[in-house]
Short mmCIF file of C-alpha atoms in Angstrom, two decimals:
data_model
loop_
_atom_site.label_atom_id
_atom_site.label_comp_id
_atom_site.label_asym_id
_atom_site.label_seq_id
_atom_site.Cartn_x
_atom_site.Cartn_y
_atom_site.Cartn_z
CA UNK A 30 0.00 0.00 0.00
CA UNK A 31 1.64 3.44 -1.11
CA UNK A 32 1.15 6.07 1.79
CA UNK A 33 1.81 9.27 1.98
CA UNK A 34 3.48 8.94 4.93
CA UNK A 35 5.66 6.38 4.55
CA UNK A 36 7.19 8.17 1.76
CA UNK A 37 7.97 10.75 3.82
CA UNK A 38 9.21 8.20 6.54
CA UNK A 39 11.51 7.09 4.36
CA UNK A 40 12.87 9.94 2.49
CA UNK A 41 13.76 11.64 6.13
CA UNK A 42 15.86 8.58 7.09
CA UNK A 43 17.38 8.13 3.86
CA UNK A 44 15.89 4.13 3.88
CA UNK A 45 14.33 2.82 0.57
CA UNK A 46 12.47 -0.17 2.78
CA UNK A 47 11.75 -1.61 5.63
CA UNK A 48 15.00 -3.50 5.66
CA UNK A 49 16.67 -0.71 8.21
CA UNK A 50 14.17 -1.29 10.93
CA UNK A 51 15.71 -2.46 14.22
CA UNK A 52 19.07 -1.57 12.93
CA UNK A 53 20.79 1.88 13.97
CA UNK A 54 19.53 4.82 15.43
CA UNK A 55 18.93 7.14 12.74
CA UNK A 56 16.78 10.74 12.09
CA UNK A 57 15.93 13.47 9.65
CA UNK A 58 13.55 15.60 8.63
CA UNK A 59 10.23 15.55 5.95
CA UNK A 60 9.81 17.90 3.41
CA UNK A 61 6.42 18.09 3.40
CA UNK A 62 4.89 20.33 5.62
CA UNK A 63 1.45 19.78 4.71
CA UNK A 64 1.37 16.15 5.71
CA UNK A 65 2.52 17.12 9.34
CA UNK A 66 -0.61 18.73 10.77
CA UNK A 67 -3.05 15.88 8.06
CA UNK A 68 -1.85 12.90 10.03
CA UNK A 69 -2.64 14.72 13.57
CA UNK A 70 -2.67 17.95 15.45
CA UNK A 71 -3.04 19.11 19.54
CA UNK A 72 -6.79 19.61 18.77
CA UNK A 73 -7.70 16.56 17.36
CA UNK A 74 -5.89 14.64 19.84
CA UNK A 75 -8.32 16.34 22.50
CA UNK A 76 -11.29 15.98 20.39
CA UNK A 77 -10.59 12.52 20.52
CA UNK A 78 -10.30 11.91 23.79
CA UNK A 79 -13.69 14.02 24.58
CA UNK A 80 -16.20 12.11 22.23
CA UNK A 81 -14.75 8.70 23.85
CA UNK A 82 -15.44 6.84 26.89
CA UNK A 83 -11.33 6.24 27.39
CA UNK A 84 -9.76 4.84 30.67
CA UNK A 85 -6.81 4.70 32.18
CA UNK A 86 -4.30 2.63 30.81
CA UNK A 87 -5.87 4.17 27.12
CA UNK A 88 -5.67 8.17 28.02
CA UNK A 89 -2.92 8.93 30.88
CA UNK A 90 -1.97 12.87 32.55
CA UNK A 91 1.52 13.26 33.99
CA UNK A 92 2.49 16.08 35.71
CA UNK A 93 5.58 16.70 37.61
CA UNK A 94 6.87 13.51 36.68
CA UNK A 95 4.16 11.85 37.91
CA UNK A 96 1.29 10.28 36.63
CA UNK A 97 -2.60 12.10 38.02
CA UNK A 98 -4.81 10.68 39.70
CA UNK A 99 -7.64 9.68 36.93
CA UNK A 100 -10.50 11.19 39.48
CA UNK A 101 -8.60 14.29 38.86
CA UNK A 102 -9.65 14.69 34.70
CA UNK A 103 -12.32 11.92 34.63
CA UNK A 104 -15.39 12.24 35.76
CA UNK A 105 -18.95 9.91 35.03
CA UNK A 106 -21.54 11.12 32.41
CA UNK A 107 -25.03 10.14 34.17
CA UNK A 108 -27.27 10.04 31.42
CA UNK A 109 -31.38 11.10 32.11
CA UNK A 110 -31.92 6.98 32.90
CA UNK A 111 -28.64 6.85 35.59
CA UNK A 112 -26.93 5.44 33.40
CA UNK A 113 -23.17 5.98 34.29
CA UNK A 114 -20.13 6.66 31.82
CA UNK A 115 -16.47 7.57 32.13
CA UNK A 116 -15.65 10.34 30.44
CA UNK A 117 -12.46 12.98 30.54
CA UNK A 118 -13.39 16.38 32.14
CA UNK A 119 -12.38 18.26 29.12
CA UNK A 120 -12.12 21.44 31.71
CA UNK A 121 -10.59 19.59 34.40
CA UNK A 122 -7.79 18.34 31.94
CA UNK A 123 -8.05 21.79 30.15
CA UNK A 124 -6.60 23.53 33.53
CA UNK A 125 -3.78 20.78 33.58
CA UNK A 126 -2.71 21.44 30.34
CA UNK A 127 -2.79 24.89 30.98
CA UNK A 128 -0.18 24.67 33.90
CA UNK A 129 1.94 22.21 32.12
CA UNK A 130 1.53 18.14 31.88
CA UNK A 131 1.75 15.64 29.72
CA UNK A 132 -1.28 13.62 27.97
CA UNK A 133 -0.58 10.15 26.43
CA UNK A 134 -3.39 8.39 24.36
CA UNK A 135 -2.28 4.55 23.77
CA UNK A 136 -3.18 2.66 20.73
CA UNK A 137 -4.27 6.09 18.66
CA UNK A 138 -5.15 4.09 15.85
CA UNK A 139 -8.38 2.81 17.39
CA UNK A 140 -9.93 5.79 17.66
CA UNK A 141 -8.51 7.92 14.69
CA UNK A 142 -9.04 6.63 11.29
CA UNK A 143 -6.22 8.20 9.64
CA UNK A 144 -4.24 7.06 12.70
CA UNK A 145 -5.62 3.34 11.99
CA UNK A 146 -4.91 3.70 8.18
CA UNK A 147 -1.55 4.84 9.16
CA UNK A 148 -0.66 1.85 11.16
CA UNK A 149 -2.31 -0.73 8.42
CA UNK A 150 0.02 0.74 6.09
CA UNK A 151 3.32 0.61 8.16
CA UNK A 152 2.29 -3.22 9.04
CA UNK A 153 2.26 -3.80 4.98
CA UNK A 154 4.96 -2.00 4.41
CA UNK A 155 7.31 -4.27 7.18
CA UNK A 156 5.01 -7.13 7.53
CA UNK A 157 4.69 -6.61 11.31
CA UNK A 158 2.14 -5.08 13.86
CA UNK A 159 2.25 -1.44 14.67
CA UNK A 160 0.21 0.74 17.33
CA UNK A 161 1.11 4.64 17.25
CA UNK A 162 0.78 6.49 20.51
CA UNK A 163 0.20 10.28 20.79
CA UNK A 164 2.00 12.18 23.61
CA UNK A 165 1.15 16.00 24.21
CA UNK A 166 3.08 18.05 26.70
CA UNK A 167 2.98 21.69 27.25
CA UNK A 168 4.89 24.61 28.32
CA UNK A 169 8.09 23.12 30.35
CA UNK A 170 6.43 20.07 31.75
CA UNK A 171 8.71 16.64 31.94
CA UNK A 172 8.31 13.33 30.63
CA UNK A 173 9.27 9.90 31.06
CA UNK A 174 12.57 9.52 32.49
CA UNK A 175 15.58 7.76 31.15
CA UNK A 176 14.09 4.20 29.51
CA UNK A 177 14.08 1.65 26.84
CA UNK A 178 11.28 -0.02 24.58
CA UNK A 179 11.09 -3.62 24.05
CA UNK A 180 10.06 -2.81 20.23
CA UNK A 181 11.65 -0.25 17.74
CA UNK A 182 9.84 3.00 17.34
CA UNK A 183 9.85 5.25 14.56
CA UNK A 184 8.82 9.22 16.03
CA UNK A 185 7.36 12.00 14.17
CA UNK A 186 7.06 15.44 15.53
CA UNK A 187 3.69 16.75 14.54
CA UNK A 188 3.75 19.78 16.21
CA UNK A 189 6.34 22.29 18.42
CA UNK A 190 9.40 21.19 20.14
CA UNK A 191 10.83 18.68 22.67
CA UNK A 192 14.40 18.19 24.20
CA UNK A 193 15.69 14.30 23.30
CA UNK A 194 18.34 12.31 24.98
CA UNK A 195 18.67 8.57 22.95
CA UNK A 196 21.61 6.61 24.45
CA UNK A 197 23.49 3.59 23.51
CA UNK A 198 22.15 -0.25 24.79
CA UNK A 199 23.49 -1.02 27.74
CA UNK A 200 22.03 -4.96 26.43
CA UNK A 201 21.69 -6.39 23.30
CA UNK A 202 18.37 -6.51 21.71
CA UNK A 203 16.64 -6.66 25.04
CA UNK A 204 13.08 -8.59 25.35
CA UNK A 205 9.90 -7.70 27.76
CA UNK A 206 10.73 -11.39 28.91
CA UNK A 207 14.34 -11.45 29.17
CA UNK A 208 16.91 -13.33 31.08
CA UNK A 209 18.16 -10.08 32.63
CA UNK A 210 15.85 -7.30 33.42
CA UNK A 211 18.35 -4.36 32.12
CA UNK A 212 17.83 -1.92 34.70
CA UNK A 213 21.05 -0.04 34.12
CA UNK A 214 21.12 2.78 31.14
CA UNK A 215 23.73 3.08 28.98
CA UNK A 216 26.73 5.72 29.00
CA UNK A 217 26.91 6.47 25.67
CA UNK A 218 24.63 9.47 24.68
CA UNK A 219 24.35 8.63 20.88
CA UNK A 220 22.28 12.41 20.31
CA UNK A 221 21.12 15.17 22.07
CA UNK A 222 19.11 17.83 20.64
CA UNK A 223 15.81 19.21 19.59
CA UNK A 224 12.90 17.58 17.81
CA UNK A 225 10.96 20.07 15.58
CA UNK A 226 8.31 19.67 13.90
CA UNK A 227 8.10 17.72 10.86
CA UNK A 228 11.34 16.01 12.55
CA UNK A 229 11.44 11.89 12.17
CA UNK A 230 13.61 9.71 14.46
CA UNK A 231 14.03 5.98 14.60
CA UNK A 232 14.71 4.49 17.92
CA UNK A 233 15.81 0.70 17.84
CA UNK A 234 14.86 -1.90 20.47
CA UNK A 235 16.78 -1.58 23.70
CA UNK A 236 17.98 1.90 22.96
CA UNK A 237 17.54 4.41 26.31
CA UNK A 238 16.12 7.58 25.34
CA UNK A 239 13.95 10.06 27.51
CA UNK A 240 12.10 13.40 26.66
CA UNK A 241 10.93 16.16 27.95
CA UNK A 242 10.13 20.24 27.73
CA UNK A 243 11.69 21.13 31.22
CA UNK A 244 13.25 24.32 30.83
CA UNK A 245 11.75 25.11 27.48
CA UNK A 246 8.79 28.41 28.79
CA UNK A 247 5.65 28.13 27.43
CA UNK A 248 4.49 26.42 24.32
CA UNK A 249 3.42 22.68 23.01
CA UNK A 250 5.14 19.14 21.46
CA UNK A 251 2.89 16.56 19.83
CA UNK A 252 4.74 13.19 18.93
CA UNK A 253 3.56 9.92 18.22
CA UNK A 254 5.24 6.90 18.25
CA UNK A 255 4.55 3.95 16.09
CA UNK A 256 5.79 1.20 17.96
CA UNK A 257 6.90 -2.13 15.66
CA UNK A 258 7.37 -5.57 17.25
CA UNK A 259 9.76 -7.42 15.11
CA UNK A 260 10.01 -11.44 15.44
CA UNK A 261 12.82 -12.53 16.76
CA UNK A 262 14.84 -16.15 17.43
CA UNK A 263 12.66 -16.57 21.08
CA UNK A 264 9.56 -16.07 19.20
CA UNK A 265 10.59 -18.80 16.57
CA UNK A 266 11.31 -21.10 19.31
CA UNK A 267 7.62 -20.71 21.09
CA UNK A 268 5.99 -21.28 17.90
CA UNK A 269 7.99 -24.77 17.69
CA UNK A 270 6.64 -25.86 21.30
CA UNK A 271 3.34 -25.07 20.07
CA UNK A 272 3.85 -27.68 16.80
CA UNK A 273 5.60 -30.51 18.87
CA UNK A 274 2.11 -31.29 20.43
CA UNK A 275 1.69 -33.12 17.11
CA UNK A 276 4.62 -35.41 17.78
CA UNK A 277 3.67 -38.02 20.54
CA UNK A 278 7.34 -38.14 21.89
CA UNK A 279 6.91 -34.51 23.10
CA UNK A 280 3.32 -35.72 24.77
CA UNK A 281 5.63 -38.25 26.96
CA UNK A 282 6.39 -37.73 30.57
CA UNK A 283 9.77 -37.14 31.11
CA UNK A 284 11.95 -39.70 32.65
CA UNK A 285 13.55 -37.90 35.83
CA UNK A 286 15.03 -41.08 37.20
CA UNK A 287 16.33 -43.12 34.73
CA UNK A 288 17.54 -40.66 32.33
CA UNK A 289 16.18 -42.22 29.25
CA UNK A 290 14.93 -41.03 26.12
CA UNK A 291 16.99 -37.77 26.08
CA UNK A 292 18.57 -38.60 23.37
CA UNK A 293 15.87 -39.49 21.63
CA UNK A 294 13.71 -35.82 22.34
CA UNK A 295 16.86 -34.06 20.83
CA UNK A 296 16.94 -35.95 17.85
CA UNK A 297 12.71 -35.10 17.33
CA UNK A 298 13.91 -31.75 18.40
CA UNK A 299 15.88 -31.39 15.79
CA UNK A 300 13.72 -33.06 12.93
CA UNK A 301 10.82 -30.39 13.88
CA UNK A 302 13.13 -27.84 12.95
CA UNK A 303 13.99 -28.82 10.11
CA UNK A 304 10.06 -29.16 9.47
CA UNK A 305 8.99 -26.26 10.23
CA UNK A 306 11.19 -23.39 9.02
CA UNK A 307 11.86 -19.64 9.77
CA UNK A 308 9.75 -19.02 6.45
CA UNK A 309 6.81 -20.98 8.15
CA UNK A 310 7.11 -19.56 10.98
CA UNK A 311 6.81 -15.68 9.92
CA UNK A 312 3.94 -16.64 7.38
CA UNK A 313 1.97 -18.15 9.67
CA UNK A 314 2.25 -15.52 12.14
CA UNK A 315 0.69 -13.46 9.90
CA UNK A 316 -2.01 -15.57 9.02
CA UNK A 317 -2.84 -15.89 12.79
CA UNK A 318 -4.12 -12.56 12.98
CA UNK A 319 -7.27 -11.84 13.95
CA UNK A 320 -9.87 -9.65 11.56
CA UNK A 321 -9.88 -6.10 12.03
CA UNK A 322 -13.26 -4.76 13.42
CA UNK A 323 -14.96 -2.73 10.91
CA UNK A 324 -18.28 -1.78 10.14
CA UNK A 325 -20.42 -4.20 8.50
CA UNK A 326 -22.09 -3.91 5.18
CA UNK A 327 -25.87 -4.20 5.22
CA UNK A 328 -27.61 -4.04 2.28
CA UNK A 329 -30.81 -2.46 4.13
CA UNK A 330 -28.83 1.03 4.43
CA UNK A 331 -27.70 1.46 0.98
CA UNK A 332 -25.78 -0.25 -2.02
CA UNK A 333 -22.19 -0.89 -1.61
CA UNK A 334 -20.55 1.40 -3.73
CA UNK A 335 -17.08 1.87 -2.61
CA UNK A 336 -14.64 -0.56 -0.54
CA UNK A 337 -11.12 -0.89 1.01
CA UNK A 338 -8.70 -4.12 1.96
CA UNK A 339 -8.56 -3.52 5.86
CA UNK A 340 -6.59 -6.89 6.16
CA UNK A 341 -3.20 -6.41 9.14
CA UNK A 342 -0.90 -8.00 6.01
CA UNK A 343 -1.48 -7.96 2.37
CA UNK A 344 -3.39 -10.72 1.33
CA UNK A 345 -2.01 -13.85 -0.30
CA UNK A 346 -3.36 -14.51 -3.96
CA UNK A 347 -2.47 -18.07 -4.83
CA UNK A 348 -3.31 -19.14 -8.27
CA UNK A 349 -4.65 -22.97 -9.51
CA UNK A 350 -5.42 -22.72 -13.16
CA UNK A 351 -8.91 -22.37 -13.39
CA UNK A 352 -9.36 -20.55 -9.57
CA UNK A 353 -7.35 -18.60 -6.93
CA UNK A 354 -7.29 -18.61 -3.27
CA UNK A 355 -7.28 -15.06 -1.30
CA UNK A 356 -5.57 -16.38 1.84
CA UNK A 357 -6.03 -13.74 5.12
CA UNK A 358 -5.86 -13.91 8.57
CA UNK A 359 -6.34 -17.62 9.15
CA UNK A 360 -9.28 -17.29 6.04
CA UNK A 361 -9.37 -18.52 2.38
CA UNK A 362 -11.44 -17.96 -0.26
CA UNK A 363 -11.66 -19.39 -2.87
CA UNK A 364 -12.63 -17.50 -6.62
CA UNK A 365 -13.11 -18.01 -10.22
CA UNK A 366 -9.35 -17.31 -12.15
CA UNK A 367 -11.15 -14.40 -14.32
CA UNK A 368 -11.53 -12.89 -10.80
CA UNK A 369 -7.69 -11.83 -10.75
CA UNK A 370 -7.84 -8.23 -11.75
CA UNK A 371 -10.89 -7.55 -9.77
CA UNK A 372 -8.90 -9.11 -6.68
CA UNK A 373 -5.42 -7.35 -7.70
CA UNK A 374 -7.91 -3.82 -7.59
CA UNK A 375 -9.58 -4.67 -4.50
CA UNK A 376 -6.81 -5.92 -2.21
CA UNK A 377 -4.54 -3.10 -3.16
CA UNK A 378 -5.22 -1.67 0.17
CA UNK A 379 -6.48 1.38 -1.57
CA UNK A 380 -9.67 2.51 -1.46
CA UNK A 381 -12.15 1.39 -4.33
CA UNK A 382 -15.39 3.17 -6.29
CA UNK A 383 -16.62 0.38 -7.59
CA UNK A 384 -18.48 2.22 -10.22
CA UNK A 385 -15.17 3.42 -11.30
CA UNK A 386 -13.57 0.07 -11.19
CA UNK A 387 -16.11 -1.51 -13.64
CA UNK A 388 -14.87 0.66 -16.68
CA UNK A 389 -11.48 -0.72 -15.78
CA UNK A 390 -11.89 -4.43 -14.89
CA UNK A 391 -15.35 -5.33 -15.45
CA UNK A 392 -18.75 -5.17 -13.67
CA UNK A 393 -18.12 -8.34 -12.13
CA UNK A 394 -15.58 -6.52 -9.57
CA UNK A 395 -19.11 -5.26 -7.33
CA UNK A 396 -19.73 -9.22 -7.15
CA UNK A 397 -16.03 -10.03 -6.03
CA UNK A 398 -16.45 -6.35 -3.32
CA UNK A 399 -19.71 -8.00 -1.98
CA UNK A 400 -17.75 -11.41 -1.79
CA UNK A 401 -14.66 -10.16 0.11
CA UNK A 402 -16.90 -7.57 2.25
CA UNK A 403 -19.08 -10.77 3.60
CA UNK A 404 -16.02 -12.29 3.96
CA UNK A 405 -14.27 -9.13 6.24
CA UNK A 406 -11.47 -8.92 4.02
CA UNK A 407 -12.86 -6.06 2.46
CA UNK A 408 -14.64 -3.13 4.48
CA UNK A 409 -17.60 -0.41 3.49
CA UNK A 410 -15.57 2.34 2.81
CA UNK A 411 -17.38 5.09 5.53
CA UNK A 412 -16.84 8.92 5.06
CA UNK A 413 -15.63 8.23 8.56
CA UNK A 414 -12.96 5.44 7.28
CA UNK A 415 -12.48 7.32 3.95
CA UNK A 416 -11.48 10.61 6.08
CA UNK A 417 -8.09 8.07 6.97
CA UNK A 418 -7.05 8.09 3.33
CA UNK A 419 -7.61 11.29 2.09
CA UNK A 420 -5.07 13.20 0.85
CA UNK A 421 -2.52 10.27 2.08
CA UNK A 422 -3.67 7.29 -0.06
CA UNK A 423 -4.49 8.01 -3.69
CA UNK A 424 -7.70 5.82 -5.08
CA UNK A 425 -6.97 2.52 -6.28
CA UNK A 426 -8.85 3.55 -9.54
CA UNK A 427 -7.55 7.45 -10.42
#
């Protein structure tokens, strides 16, 4: 899926893929100012958070290093009936702001849609799952202090300034379950300096970094941070335990006073490794991904005249002479081979007028939409869902 952003991801880090991910610490700048304030800005952050019902850990204050009590900026919506819902006190968390904190929304992408269309597109482009964070801190309030993620990051300043810090590992390629829990940061200070907007930075796994606008008067920063969980050699491994169920040697008790059969379980050990490959492995974890929630098509509210591929990976199209298998999240289905260029259109990841698309590949392409929206490949593309591609992803028919 082309995206706007990612271009601009790209250009600023002087990558031409996702191959760099994980790698070195690296940053730069976009030259597009325009795209800066269309993925998010301070306002729509808060706008957000004040038509949701969001709870702690989703929406988090910090103030003077610490995090505020929710009570403080939450308080419960009693509707006419008594019924009770959490909402944030948009003037509680107004005055907070106002005398400097720091506002975090988690998992952005399931509220926003150009947030969410942002994140489907960085998990196509490096065929793993992001979530994008928003932090907002104004005038000279602090931030986290000096820590590490378990997952790269790639940061993009969206709007004013903050102070950075990133620092050398003090561990290799740390994990969230580790052997060692990597308390102690790192000496090396690899850069120091300002993030402006417009500014992109990518922080690899296990790299210390901290943040903050201490010092810095009044004003504003909004970052977010897509966060990308890579799979590594550990995650291989707990994939294999999984498969050696299969194998009735694994299924045996193990022999604590004789000593037996060891010899044996390393041998099977080795023979399911051999069966079931990295390449198997990494396929099939994306295959076990769940379906994205979207809203369903009913035919009661209206034709379906325009659609999108919501799928977390691209889907697979696997061709057998006379048919083809779309194979997605766990699901296959199967389709008649003069189907292809209707499916290549569809699955794009691009949004589709299918009006449009029938000049190009054929009326039967509404018949294929309906197909692959029944079978949640596909979603109705809502002005609400459409608002995440404008002006980022052009139309798969143009």
């Amino acid at each position: 899926m082309e995206h706007r952003l990612i271009n601009a991801i790209e250009a600023a880090l002087g990558w031409s893929g996702a191959e760099e991910l994980g790698k070195d610490f690296v940053r730069g700048s976009m030259d597009d100012p325009a795209l800066v304030s269309r993925i998010m800005t301070p306002n729509r952050l808060l706008d957000v958070a004040m038509r949701r019902s969001l709870n702690r850990p989703q929406f988090r204050c910090f103030q003077k290093g610490e995090e505020v009590h929710p009570a403080i900026y939450y308080t419960d919506s009693v509707s006419p009936r008594g019924q009770s819902i959490s909402m944030v006190n948009m003037r509680s968390l107004g005055r907070l702001l106002g005398e400097g904190a720091t506002v975090i929304m988690d998992q952005a992408n399931v509220f926003d849609p150009t947030m969410e269309v942002a994140c489907r597109a960085l998990q196509w482009w490096t065929r793993e799952r992001v979530q994008v964070n928003a932090y907002l801190t104004t005038n000279d309030a602090s931030g986290f202090p000096l820590h590490w993620d378990d997952h790269d990051v790639v940061i993009v300043q969206l709007a004013g300034e903050k102070e950075w810090e990133v620092r050398a590992t003090s561990r290799a390629v740390p994990m969230y379950r580790d052997a060692d829990p990597n308390s102690t940061p790192g000496d090396e200070i690899i850069w120091s300096g300002l993030m402006r907007t417009g500014d992109v930075m990518h922080i690899p796994r296990g790299h210390w970094h901290q943040a903050t606008r201490t010092g810095s008067g009044s004003g504003k920063s909004l970052h977010v941070t897509f966060g990308i969980t890579k799979r590594t050699g550990a995650s291989w491994l707990a994939w294999l335990a999984d498969w050696c169920r299969e194998h009735e040697i694994f299924r045996h008790d193990l022999d604590r006073w004789h000593g037996t059969g060891s010899d044996a379980l390393t041998e099977a050990a080795a023979q399911l490794i051999s069966e079931r490959p990295l390449a198997d492995f990494l396929d099939a974890y994306e295959q076990a991904t769940t379906l994205p929630r979207h809203v369903p098509f009913l035919d009661i509210l209206g034709p379906l005249d325009a659609v999108v591929c919501t799928t977390h990976f691209p889907p697979q199209l696997q061709e057998h002479g006379e048919t083809i298998d779309v194979v997605a999240s766990g699901k296959k289905v199967t389709l008649a081979a003069k189907a292809l260029p209707a499916l290549r259109l569809l699955l794009s990841g691009r949004p589709v007028e299918l009006e449009r698309a029938a000049a190009v590949v054929g009326a039967e392409v509404t018949e294929v939409a309906e197909i692959l929206v029944k079978e949640e490949l596909c979603a109705v593309l809502t002005p609400e869902l459409c608002s995440g591609y404008t002006d980022l992803v052009t139309n798969a028919v143009s």
